[in-house]
Amino acid sequence: MQHGLNDTSLEAQRIQTLIYRRMTGQQRLQLAMERTATLRWMAQQRVAEENPGASAERLHWKFTFRWLGPELTRKVYGPCPQM
């Protein structure tokens, strides 16, 4: 089954599904954690590219707002400095 803008062939999806099914729960969790770390790094890089010359604190806040959303960011970190 293909969803949205997926450019992966059905055969490749079938093979990937077989690979995932053969993985242990620990292997799948490790893969998910690695992918999350990669996505987080990519998002941090994007924020830095969009805000050249910004301080580390400003980049942290902008990234956190993007990653967690404003409401959760405020709950976790408290009031943010003026953006």
PDB file of C-alpha atoms in Angstrom:
ATOM      1  CA  MET A   1       0.000   0.000   0.000  1.00  0.00           C
ATOM      2  CA  GLN A   2       1.380   3.408  -0.944  1.00  0.00           C
ATOM      3  CA  HIS A   3       0.619   6.579   0.979  1.00  0.00           C
ATOM      4  CA  GLY A   4       0.909  10.241   0.004  1.00  0.00           C
ATOM      5  CA  LEU A   5       4.038  11.247  -1.864  1.00  0.00           C
ATOM      6  CA  ASN A   6       5.840   7.941  -1.436  1.00  0.00           C
ATOM      7  CA  ASP A   7       8.269   7.311  -4.300  1.00  0.00           C
ATOM      8  CA  THR A   8       9.234   3.836  -3.090  1.00  0.00           C
ATOM      9  CA  SER A   9       8.159   0.963  -5.295  1.00  0.00           C
ATOM     10  CA  LEU A  10       5.774  -1.632  -3.924  1.00  0.00           C
ATOM     11  CA  GLU A  11       8.480  -4.292  -4.240  1.00  0.00           C
ATOM     12  CA  ALA A  12      10.947  -2.208  -2.227  1.00  0.00           C
ATOM     13  CA  GLN A  13       8.265  -1.620   0.412  1.00  0.00           C
ATOM     14  CA  ARG A  14       7.574  -5.356   0.575  1.00  0.00           C
ATOM     15  CA  ILE A  15      11.257  -6.146   1.099  1.00  0.00           C
ATOM     16  CA  GLN A  16      11.604  -3.414   3.723  1.00  0.00           C
ATOM     17  CA  THR A  17       8.585  -4.794   5.590  1.00  0.00           C
ATOM     18  CA  LEU A  18      10.179  -8.255   5.614  1.00  0.00           C
ATOM     19  CA  ILE A  19      13.398  -6.774   6.995  1.00  0.00           C
ATOM     20  CA  TYR A  20      11.518  -4.969   9.780  1.00  0.00           C
ATOM     21  CA  ARG A  21       9.579  -8.124  10.670  1.00  0.00           C
ATOM     22  CA  ARG A  22      12.825 -10.063  11.058  1.00  0.00           C
ATOM     23  CA  MET A  23      14.317  -7.463  13.396  1.00  0.00           C
ATOM     24  CA  THR A  24      14.053  -7.872  17.143  1.00  0.00           C
ATOM     25  CA  GLY A  25      12.182  -5.284  19.156  1.00  0.00           C
ATOM     26  CA  GLN A  26      15.522  -3.990  20.406  1.00  0.00           C
ATOM     27  CA  GLN A  27      16.805  -3.585  16.831  1.00  0.00           C
ATOM     28  CA  ARG A  28      13.658  -1.710  15.774  1.00  0.00           C
ATOM     29  CA  LEU A  29      13.912   0.550  18.815  1.00  0.00           C
ATOM     30  CA  GLN A  30      17.582   1.246  18.084  1.00  0.00           C
ATOM     31  CA  LEU A  31      16.736   2.108  14.480  1.00  0.00           C
ATOM     32  CA  ALA A  32      13.947   4.448  15.594  1.00  0.00           C
ATOM     33  CA  MET A  33      16.291   6.182  18.046  1.00  0.00           C
ATOM     34  CA  GLU A  34      18.963   6.612  15.368  1.00  0.00           C
ATOM     35  CA  ARG A  35      16.444   8.053  12.915  1.00  0.00           C
ATOM     36  CA  THR A  36      15.112  10.426  15.570  1.00  0.00           C
ATOM     37  CA  ALA A  37      18.646  11.613  16.357  1.00  0.00           C
ATOM     38  CA  THR A  38      19.269  12.220  12.657  1.00  0.00           C
ATOM     39  CA  LEU A  39      16.027  14.162  12.237  1.00  0.00           C
ATOM     40  CA  ARG A  40      16.803  16.217  15.344  1.00  0.00           C
ATOM     41  CA  TRP A  41      20.272  17.069  13.993  1.00  0.00           C
ATOM     42  CA  MET A  42      18.782  18.037  10.622  1.00  0.00           C
ATOM     43  CA  ALA A  43      16.219  20.290  12.314  1.00  0.00           C
ATOM     44  CA  GLN A  44      18.950  21.931  14.402  1.00  0.00           C
ATOM     45  CA  GLN A  45      21.013  22.561  11.271  1.00  0.00           C
ATOM     46  CA  ARG A  46      18.013  24.075   9.511  1.00  0.00           C
ATOM     47  CA  VAL A  47      17.338  26.449  12.415  1.00  0.00           C
ATOM     48  CA  ALA A  48      21.000  27.497  12.405  1.00  0.00           C
ATOM     49  CA  GLU A  49      20.921  28.104   8.629  1.00  0.00           C
ATOM     50  CA  GLU A  50      17.751  30.187   8.959  1.00  0.00           C
ATOM     51  CA  ASN A  51      19.273  32.301  11.755  1.00  0.00           C
ATOM     52  CA  PRO A  52      22.871  33.131  10.825  1.00  0.00           C
ATOM     53  CA  GLY A  53      24.730  34.899  13.596  1.00  0.00           C
ATOM     54  CA  ALA A  54      22.159  33.972  16.261  1.00  0.00           C
ATOM     55  CA  SER A  55      23.424  33.134  19.736  1.00  0.00           C
ATOM     56  CA  ALA A  56      23.456  29.548  20.948  1.00  0.00           C
ATOM     57  CA  GLU A  57      20.626  30.400  23.363  1.00  0.00           C
ATOM     58  CA  ARG A  58      18.466  31.857  20.598  1.00  0.00           C
ATOM     59  CA  LEU A  59      19.114  28.828  18.376  1.00  0.00           C
ATOM     60  CA  HIS A  60      18.207  26.542  21.281  1.00  0.00           C
ATOM     61  CA  TRP A  61      14.875  28.301  21.806  1.00  0.00           C
ATOM     62  CA  LYS A  62      14.024  28.427  18.115  1.00  0.00           C
ATOM     63  CA  PHE A  63      14.870  24.750  17.684  1.00  0.00           C
ATOM     64  CA  THR A  64      12.939  23.751  20.796  1.00  0.00           C
ATOM     65  CA  PHE A  65       9.860  25.660  19.627  1.00  0.00           C
ATOM     66  CA  ARG A  66      10.082  23.844  16.304  1.00  0.00           C
ATOM     67  CA  TRP A  67      10.740  20.417  17.811  1.00  0.00           C
ATOM     68  CA  LEU A  68       8.351  20.471  20.778  1.00  0.00           C
ATOM     69  CA  GLY A  69       5.969  23.265  19.885  1.00  0.00           C
ATOM     70  CA  PRO A  70       5.447  26.456  21.885  1.00  0.00           C
ATOM     71  CA  GLU A  71       3.155  25.021  24.578  1.00  0.00           C
ATOM     72  CA  LEU A  72       5.374  22.085  25.533  1.00  0.00           C
ATOM     73  CA  THR A  73       8.508  24.244  25.289  1.00  0.00           C
ATOM     74  CA  ARG A  74       7.030  26.669  27.831  1.00  0.00           C
ATOM     75  CA  LYS A  75       5.996  23.803  30.123  1.00  0.00           C
ATOM     76  CA  VAL A  76       9.469  22.282  30.019  1.00  0.00           C
ATOM     77  CA  TYR A  77      11.664  25.399  29.959  1.00  0.00           C
ATOM     78  CA  GLY A  78       9.421  28.149  31.304  1.00  0.00           C
ATOM     79  CA  PRO A  79       8.975  31.545  29.715  1.00  0.00           C
ATOM     80  CA  CYS A  80      11.205  32.090  26.737  1.00  0.00           C
ATOM     81  CA  PRO A  81      13.279  35.178  26.110  1.00  0.00           C
ATOM     82  CA  GLN A  82      11.989  37.659  23.572  1.00  0.00           C
ATOM     83  CA  MET A  83      12.402  36.213  20.089  1.00  0.00           C
TER      84      MET A  83
END
